[in-house]
Short mmCIF file of C-alpha atoms in Angstrom, two decimals:
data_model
loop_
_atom_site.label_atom_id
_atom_site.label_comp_id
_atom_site.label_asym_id
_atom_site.label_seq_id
_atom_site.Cartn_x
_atom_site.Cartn_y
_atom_site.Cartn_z
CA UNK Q 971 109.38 129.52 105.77
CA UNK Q 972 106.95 129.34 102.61
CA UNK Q 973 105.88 125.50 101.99
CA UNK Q 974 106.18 123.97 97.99
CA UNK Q 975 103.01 124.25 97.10
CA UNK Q 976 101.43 125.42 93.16
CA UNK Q 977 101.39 129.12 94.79
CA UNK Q 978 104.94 129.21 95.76
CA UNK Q 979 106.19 127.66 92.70
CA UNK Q 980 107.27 130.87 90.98
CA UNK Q 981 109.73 131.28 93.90
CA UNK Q 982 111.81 128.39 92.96
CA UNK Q 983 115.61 129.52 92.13
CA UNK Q 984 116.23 128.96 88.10
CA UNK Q 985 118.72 126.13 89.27
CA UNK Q 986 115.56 123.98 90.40
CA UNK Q 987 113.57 122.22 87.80
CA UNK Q 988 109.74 122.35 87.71
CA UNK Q 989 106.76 121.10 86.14
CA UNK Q 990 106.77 122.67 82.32
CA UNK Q 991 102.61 122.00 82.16
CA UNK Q 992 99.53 123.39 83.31
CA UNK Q 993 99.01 120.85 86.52
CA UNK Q 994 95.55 122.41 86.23
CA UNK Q 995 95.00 120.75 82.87
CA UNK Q 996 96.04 117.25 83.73
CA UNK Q 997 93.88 114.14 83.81
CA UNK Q 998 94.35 111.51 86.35
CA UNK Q 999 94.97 108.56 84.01
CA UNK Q 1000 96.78 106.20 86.77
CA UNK Q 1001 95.82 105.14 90.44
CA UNK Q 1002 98.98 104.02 92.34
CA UNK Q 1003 98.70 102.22 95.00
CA UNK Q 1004 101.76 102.83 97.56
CA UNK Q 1005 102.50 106.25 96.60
CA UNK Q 1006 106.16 105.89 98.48
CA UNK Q 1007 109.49 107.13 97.84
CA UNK Q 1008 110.75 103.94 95.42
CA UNK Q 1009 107.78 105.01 93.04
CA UNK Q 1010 107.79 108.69 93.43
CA UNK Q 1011 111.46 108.83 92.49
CA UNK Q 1012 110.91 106.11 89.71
CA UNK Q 1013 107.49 105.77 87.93
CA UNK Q 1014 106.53 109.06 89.03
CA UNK Q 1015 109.36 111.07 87.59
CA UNK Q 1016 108.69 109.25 84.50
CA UNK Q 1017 105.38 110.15 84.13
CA UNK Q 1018 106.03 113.77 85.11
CA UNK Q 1019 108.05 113.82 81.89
CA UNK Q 1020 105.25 112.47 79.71
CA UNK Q 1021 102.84 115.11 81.11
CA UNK Q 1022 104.67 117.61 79.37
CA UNK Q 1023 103.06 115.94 75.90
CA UNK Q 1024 100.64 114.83 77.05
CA UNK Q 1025 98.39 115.29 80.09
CA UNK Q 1026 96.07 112.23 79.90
CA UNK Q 1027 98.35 110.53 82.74
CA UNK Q 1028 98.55 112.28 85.93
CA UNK Q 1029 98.45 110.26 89.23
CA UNK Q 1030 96.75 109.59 92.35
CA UNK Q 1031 98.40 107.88 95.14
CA UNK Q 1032 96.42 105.38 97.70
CA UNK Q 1033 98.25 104.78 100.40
CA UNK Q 1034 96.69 101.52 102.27
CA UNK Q 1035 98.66 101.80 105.63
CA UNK Q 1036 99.67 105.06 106.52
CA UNK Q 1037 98.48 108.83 106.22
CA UNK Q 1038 102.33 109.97 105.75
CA UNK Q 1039 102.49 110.50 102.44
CA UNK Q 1040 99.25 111.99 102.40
CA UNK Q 1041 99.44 114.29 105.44
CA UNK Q 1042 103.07 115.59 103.85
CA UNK Q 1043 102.09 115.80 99.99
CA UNK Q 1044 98.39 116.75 99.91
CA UNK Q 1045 99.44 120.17 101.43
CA UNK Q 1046 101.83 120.58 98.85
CA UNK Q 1047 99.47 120.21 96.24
CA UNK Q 1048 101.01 116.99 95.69
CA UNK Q 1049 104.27 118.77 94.41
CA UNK Q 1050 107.86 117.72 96.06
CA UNK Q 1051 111.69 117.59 95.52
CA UNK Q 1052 113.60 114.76 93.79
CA UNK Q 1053 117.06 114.90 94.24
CA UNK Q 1054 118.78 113.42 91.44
CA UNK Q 1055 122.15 112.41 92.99
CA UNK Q 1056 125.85 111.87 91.95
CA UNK Q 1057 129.01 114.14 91.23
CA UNK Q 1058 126.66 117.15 91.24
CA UNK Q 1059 123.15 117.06 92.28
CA UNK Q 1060 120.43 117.76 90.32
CA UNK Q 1061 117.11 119.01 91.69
CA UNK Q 1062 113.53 118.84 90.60
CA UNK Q 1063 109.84 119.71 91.77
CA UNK Q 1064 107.39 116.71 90.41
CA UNK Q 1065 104.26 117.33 89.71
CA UNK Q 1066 102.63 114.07 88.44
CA UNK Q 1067 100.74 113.66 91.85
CA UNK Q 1068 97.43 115.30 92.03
CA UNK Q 1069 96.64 113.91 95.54
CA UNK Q 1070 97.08 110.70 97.94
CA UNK Q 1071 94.11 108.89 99.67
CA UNK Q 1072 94.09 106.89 102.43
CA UNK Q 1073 92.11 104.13 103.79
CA UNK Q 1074 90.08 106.69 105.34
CA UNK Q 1075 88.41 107.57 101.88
CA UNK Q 1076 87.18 104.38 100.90
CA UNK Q 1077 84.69 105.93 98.61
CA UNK Q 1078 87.08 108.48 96.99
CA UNK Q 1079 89.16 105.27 95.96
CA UNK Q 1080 86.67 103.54 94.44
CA UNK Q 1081 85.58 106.24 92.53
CA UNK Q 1082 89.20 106.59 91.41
CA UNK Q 1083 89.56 103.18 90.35
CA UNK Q 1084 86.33 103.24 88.30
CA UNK Q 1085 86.87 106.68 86.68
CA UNK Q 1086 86.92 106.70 83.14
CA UNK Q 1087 90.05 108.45 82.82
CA UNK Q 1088 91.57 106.21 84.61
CA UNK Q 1089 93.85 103.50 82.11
CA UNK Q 1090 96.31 102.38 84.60
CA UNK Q 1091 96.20 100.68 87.87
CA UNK Q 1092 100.11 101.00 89.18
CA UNK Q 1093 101.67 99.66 92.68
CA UNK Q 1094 104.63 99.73 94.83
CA UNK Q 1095 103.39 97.69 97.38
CA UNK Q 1096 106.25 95.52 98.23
CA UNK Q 1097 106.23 91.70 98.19
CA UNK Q 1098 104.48 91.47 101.32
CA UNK Q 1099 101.77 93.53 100.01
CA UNK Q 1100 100.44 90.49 97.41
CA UNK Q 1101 99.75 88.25 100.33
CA UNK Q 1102 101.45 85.65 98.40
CA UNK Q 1103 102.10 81.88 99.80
CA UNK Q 1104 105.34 80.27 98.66
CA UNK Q 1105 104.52 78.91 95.61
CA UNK Q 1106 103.48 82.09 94.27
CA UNK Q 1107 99.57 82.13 94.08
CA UNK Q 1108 97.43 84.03 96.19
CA UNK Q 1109 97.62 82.57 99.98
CA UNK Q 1110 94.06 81.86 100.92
CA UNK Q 1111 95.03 80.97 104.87
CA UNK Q 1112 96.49 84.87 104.90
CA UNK Q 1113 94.04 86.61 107.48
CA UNK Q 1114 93.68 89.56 105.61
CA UNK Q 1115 92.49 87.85 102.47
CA UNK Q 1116 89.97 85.04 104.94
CA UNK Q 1117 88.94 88.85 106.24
CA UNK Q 1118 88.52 90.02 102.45
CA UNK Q 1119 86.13 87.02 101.44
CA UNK Q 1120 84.18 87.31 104.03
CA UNK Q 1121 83.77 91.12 104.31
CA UNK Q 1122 83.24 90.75 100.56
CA UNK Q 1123 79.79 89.17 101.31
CA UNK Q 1124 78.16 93.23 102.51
CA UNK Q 1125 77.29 95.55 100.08
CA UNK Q 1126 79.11 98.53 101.20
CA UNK Q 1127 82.41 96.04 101.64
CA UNK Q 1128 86.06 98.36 102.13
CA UNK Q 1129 88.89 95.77 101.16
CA UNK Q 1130 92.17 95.93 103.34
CA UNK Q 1131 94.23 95.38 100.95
CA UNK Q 1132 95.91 95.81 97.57
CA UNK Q 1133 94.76 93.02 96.01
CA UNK Q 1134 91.20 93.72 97.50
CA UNK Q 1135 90.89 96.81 96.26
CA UNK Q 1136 91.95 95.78 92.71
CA UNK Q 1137 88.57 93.46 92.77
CA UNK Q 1138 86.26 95.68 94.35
CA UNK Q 1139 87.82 98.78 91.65
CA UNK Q 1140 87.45 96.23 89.08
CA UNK Q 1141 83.85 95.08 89.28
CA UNK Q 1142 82.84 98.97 89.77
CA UNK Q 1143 84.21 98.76 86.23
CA UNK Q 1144 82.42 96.10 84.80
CA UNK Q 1145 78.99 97.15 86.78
CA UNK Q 1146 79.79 100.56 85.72
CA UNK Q 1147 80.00 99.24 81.88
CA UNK Q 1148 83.39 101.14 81.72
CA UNK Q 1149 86.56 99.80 79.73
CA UNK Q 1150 89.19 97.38 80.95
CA UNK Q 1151 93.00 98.76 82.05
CA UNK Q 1152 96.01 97.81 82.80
CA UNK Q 1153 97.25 97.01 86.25
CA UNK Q 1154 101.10 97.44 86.36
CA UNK Q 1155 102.95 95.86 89.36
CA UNK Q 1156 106.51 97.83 89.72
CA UNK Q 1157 107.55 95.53 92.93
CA UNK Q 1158 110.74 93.70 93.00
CA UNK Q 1159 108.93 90.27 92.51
CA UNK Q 1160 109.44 87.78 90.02
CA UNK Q 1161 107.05 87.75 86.72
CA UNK Q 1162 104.99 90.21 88.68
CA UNK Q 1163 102.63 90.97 86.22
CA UNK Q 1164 101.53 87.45 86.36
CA UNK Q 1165 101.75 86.91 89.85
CA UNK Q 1166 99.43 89.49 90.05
CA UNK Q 1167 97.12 88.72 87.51
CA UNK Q 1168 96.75 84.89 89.42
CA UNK Q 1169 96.14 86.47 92.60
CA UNK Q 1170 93.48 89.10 91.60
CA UNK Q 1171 91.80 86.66 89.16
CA UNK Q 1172 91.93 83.93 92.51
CA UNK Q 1173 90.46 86.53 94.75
CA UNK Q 1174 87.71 87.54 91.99
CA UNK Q 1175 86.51 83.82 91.72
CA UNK Q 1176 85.88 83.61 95.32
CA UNK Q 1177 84.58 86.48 95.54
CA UNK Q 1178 82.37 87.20 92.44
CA UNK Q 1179 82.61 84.63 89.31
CA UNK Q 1180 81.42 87.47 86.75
CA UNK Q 1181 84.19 89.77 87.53
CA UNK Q 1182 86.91 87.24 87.62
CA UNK Q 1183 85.73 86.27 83.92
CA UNK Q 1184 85.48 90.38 82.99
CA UNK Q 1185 88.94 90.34 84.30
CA UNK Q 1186 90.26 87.71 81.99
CA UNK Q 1187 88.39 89.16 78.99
CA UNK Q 1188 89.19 93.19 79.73
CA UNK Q 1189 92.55 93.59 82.44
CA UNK Q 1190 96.30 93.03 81.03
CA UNK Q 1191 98.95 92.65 84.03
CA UNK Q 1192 101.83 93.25 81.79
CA UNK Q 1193 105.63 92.68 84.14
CA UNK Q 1194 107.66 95.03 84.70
CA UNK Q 1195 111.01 96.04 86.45
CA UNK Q 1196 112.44 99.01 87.92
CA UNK Q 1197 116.10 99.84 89.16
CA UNK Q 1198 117.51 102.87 90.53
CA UNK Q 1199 118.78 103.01 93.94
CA UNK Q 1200 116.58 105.17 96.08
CA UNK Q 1201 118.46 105.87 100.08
CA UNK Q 1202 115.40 106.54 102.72
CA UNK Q 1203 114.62 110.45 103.44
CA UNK Q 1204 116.44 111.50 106.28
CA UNK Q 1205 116.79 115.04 107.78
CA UNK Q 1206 120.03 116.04 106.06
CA UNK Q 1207 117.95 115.79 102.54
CA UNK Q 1208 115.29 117.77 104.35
CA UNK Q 1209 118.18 120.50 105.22
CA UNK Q 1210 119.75 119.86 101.86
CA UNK Q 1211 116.86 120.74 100.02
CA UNK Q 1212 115.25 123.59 101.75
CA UNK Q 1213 118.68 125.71 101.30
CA UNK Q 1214 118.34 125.13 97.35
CA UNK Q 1215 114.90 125.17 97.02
CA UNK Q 1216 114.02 128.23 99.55
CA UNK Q 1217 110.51 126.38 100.41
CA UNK Q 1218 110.38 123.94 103.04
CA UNK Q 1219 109.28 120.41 101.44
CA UNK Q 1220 107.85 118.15 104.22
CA UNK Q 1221 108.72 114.87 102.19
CA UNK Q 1222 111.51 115.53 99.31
CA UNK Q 1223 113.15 111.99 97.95
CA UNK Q 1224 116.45 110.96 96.61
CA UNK Q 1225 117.93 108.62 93.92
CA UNK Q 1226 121.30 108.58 92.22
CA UNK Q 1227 120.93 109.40 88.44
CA UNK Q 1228 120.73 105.79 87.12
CA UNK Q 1229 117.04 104.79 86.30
CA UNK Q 1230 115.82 101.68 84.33
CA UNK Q 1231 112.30 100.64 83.42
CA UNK Q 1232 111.31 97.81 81.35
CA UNK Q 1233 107.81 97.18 80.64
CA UNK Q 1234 105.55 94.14 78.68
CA UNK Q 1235 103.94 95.79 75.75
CA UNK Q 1236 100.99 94.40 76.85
CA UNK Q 1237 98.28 96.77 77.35
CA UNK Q 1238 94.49 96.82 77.83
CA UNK Q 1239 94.28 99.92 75.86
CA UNK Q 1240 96.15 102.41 75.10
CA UNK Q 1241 99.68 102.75 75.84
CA UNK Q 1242 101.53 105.57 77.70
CA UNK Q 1243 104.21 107.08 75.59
CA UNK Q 1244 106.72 106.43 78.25
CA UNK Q 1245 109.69 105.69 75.76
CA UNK Q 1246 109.60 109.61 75.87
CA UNK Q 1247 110.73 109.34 79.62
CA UNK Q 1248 113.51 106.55 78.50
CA UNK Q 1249 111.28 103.53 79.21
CA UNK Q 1250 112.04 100.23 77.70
CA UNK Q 1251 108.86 98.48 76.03
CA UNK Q 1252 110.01 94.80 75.39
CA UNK Q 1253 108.11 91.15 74.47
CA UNK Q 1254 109.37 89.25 77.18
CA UNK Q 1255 110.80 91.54 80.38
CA UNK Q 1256 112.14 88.61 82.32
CA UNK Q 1257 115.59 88.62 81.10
CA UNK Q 1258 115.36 92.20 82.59
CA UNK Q 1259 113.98 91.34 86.00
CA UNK Q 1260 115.80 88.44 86.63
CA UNK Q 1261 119.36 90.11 85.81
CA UNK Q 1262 118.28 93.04 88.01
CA UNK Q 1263 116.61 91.34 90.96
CA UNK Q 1264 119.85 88.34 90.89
CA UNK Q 1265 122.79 90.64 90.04
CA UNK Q 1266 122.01 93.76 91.35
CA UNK Q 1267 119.34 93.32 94.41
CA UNK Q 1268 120.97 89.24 95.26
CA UNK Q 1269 124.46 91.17 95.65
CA UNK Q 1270 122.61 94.03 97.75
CA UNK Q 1271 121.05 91.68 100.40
CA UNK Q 1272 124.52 90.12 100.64
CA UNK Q 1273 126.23 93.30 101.18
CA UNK Q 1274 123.23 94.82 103.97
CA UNK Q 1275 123.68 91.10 105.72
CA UNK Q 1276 127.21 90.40 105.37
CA UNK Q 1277 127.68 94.61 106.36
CA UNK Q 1278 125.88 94.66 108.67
CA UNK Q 1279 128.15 91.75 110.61
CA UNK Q 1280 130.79 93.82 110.50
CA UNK Q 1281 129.68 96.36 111.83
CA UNK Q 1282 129.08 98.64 108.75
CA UNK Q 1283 126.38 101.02 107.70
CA UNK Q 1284 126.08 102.06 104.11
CA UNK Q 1285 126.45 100.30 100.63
CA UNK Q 1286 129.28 102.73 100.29
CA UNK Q 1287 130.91 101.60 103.44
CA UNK Q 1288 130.67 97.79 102.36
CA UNK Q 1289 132.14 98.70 98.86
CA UNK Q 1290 135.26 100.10 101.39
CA UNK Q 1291 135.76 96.92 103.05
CA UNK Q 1292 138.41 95.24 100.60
CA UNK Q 1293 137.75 91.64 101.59
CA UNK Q 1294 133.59 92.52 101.16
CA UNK Q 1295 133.82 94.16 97.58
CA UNK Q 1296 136.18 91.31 96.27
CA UNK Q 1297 133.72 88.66 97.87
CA UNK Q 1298 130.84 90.41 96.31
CA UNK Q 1299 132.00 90.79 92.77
CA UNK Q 1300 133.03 87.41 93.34
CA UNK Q 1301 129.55 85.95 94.17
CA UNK Q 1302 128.40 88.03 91.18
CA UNK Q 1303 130.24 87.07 88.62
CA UNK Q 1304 130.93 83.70 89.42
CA UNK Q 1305 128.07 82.27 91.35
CA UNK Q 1306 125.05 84.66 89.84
CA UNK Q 1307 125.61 85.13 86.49
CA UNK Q 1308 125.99 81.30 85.20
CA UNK Q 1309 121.69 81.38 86.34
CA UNK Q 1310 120.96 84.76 84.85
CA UNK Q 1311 119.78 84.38 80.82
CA UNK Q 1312 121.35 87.11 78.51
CA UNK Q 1313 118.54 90.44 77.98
CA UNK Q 1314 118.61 91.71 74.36
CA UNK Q 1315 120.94 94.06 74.30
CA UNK Q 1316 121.81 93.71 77.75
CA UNK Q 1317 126.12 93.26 78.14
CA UNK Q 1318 126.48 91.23 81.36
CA UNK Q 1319 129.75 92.04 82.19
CA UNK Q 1320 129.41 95.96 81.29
CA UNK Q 1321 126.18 95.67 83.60
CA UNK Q 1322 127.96 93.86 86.93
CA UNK Q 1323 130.84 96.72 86.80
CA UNK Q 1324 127.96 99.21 86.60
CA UNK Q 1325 126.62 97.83 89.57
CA UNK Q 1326 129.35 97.79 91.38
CA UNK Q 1327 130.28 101.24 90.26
CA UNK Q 1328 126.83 102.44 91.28
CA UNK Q 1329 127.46 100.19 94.84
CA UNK Q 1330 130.59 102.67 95.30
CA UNK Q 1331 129.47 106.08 94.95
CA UNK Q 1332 130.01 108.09 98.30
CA UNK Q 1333 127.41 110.77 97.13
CA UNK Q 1334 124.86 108.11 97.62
CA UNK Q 1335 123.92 107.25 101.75
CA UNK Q 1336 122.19 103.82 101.18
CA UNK Q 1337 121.61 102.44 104.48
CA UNK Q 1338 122.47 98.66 104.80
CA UNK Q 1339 119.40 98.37 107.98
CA UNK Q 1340 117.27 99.80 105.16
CA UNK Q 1341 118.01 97.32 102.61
CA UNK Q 1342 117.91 94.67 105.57
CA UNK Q 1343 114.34 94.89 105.77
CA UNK Q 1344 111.70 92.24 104.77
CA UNK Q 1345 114.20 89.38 104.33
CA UNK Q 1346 111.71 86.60 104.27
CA UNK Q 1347 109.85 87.78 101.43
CA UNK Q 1348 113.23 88.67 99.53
CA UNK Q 1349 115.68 86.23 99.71
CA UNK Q 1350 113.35 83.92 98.03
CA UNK Q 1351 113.64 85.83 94.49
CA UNK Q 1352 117.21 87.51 95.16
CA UNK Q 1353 119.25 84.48 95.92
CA UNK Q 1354 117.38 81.28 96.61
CA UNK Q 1355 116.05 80.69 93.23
CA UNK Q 1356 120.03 80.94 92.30
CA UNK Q 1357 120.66 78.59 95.03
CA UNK Q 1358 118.16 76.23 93.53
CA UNK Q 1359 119.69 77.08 89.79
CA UNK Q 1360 123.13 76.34 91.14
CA UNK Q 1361 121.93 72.93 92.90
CA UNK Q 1362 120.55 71.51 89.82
CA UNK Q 1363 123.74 72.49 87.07
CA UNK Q 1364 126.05 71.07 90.06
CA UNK Q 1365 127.77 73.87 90.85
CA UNK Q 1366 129.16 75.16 94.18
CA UNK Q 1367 126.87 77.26 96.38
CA UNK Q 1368 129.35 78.11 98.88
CA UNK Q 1369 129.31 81.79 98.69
CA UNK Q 1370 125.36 81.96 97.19
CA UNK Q 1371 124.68 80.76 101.54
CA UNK Q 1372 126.79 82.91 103.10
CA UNK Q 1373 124.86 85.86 102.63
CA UNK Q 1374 121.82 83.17 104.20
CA UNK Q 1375 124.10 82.63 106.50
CA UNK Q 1376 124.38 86.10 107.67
CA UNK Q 1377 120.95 86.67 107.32
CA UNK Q 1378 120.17 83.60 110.43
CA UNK Q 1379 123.49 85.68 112.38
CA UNK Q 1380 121.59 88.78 111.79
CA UNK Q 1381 118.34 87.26 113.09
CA UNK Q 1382 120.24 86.03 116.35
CA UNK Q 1383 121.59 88.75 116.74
CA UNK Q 1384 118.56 90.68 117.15
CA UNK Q 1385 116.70 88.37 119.14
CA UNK Q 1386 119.59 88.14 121.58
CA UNK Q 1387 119.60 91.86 121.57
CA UNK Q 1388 115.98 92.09 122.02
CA UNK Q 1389 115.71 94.20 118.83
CA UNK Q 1390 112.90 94.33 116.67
CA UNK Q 1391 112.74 93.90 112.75
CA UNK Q 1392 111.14 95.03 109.95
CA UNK Q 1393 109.53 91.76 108.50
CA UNK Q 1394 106.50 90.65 108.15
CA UNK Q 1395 107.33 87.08 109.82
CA UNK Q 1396 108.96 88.87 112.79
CA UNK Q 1397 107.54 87.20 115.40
CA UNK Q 1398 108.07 83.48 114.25
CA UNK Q 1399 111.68 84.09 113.33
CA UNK Q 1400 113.10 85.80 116.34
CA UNK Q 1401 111.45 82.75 117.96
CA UNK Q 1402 113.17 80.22 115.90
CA UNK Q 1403 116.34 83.06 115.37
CA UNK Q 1404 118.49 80.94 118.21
CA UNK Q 1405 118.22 77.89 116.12
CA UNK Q 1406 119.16 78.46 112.77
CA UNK Q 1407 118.15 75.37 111.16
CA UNK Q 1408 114.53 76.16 112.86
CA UNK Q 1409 114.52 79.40 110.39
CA UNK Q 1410 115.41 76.93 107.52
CA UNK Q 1411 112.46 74.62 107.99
CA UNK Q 1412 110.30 77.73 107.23
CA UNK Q 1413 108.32 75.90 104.00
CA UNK Q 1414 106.90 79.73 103.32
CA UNK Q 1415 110.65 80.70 103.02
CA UNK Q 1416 112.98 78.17 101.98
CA UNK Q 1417 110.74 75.68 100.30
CA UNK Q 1418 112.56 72.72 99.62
CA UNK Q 1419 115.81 73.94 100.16
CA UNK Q 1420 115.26 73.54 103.71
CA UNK Q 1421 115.34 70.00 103.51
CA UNK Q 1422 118.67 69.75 101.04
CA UNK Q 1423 121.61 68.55 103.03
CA UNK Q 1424 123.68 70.12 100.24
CA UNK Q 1425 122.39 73.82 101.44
CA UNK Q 1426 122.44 73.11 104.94
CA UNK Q 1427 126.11 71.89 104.92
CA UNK Q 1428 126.54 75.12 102.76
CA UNK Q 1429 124.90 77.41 104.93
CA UNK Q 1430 126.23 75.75 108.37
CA UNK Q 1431 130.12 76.58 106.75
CA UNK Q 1432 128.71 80.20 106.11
CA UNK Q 1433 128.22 80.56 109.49
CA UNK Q 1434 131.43 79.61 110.85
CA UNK Q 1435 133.39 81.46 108.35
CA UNK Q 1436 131.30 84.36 109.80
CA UNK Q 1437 131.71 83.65 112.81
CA UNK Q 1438 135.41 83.38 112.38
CA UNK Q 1439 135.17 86.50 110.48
CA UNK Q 1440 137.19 85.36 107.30
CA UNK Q 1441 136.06 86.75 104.09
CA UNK Q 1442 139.29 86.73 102.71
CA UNK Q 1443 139.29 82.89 102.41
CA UNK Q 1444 135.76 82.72 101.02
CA UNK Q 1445 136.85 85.38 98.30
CA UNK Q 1446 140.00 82.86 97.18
CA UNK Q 1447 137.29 80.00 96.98
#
């Protein structure tokens, strides 16, 4: 069968939506770094919208640890199939994405980065990717940033990673005597934005003193937040979308319809005219982020954890479960919210229903194990800054630690089983997995809480009421 590609384009069926722009006419404007599915269904989309008024902002992907995206996309022309998801399916061919590097093509990403079309520096890179310690600032005992300093020191130096690259891009700038731009984190991580702009301006000053004070003077790291639910790419989509599409895609992507962006109007620059493609510009995007990553990705840990336990395998599945979806709305309504400030404009209770609404759909296939992933560098911002809230108003935390709770069962569990997981502190906590207050003295995880007798008589009742499997008394707490 014909592959998606610009020549095969014309053979889409009408049903199909597709790029209404000459691709050939676009710009790159943006570099993204972690060109994966989250961003190609999210910021990706949107800016596929905006090309068609205005082609100043196409994209190219840099993908720091893996040629997939590349080796499936770049033969495509960068083209492929979102599949907009709910009652009926939509389906559209995006065409933002002119092409994806790799680490292999260290020079063709620098001379991205310090092109002067380029405006926006974007990423997707996951928490993990900021090599962050647990206060937040740039972790300078991380081997890959010790490896970054010193490489640093040669001429022809090729940074490892994200933050790395956004020094080395940014002092080709200033040598270069090109304009500032913005660098937009999209990553489920507290004031991002800032975050980011500590780490990179950290890294600069060790680094090169000049550029870190070029930074300050030229870059804006404006926060952001995302939310749509996006399931993993399995075969079925594959299958799915070839029969609609009559081209084989090697990488298509799903999300249900539901999208949300909120960005900081706070731009080096010009601005993208992304309110075209429904984005929110606000002052202050906080509110946003932490009502999303509490109340929506907090209650989504707690379902993949508490799911998984009982032996369940999609969001869908866990919104079945009576005694889960009553605990859940529970925890969210009762135990989240109280820490969650209101957004302008933003009805709490109209947006928990939504979220449990969106939790529910059957049409989406949102894989608990998939959500289960990176734990340690999640449960910090999705429920332990609530536990911490909580502690200090005096009120209960009982169901905030049982999702913790499951999380340690779900560790044992997998180091009794010999099973590996995705996380990035793998190794240390299937070591420490049989012992769960072990896990809890993890300072990079748990902080302080670790040493609260409060949350450790919390979290130790947690795990005998999972043990005993008995939701339904936790939900008439």
């Amino acid at each position: 069968m014909m592959r998606l590609a610009n020549d095969s384009l014309g053979r889409l069926p009408r049903s199909v939506s597709r790029p209404g722009y000459d691709r050939a006419a676009v710009r790159r404007g943006v570099v993204q770094f972690g060109p994966g599915a989250f961003h190609r269904a999210h910021q990706a989309a949107a800016f596929d919208s905006l090309l068609e008024h205005d082609p100043r902002w196409g994209l190219t992907g840099v993908s720091l640890n893996s040629r997939g995206v590349a080796d499936a996309l770049n033969p495509q022309d960068g083209l492929y199939t979102l599949a907009l998801i709910d009652t009926d399916t939509e389906y559209r061919v995006i065409g933002a994405v002119g092409a994806v590097l790799t680490r292999d093509e260290p020079q063709a990403i620098l001379a991205a980065l310090a092109h002067e079309d380029t405006r926006i520096v974007s990423s997707t890179v996951t928490e993990k990717g900021y090599c962050l310690a647990a206060d937040g600032t740039l972790d300078f005992s991380h081997p890959a940033i010790a490896r970054e300093i010193e490489a640093a020191q040669a001429h022809d130096w090729v940074p490892g990673t994200f933050t790395g690259w956004l020094v080395r891009g940014l002092r080709a700038r200033r040598l270069a005597g090109l304009n500032g731009v913005t660098v937009l984190s999209c990553d489920n991580l507290t004031d991002n934005g800032r975050k980011l702009e500590a780490a990179t301006t950290a890294l600069a000053q060790a680094i090169d003193a000049e550029t870190a004070r070029w930074i300050a003077d030229n870059v804006a790291f404006p926060n952001a937040m995302v939310d749509s639910i996006t399931p993993a790419t399995d075969d079925a989509l594959r299958a799915r979308v070839m029969a609609v599409i009559g081209l084989e895609d090697a990488w298509p992507i799903q999300r249900e319809r539901f999208t949300q962006w909120v960005i900081e109007d706070r731009f080096a620059g010009e601005r993208p005219a992304l309110e075209l493609a429904g984005v929110t510009f606000a002052s202050d995007v906080r509110p946003f982020e932490t009502a999303k990553l509490r109340l929506l990705n907090g209650a989504h840990s707690s379902l993949a954890y508490i799911g998984l336990g009982r032996g369940l395998e999609t969001v869908a599945d866990a919104m079945a479960d009576r005694d889960l979806a009553v605990f859940v709305e529970r925890l969210m309504r009762e135990d989240i919210a109280p820490s969650v400030a209101a957004a302008p404009g933003l009805d709490q209770e109209r947006y928990i229903s939504d979220i449990l609404a969106r939790f529910a759909n059957t049409a989406i296939r949102h894989l608990l194990a998939q959500i289960a992933w990176d734990g340690s560098q999640k449960l910090p911002y999705r429920l332990l800054d609530t536990v911490r809230d909580a502690l200090a108003a005096g009120r209960p935390i009982e169901r905030l630690a049982l999702p913790i709770a499951a999380w340690l069962r779900f560790l044992s569990a997998a180091a009794r089983e010999g099973r590996a997981i995705t996380d990035p502190l793998a190794t240390v906590l299937l070591e420490r997995a049989e012992d769960w207050r072990s896990v809890l003295s993890l300072r990079d995880v748990f902080g302080d809480l670790g040493d609260d007798p409060r949350f450790l008589r919390a979290v130790e009742r947690g795990w005998t009421r999972l043990e005993a499997r008995s939701l339904e008394a936790i939900g008439a707490l």
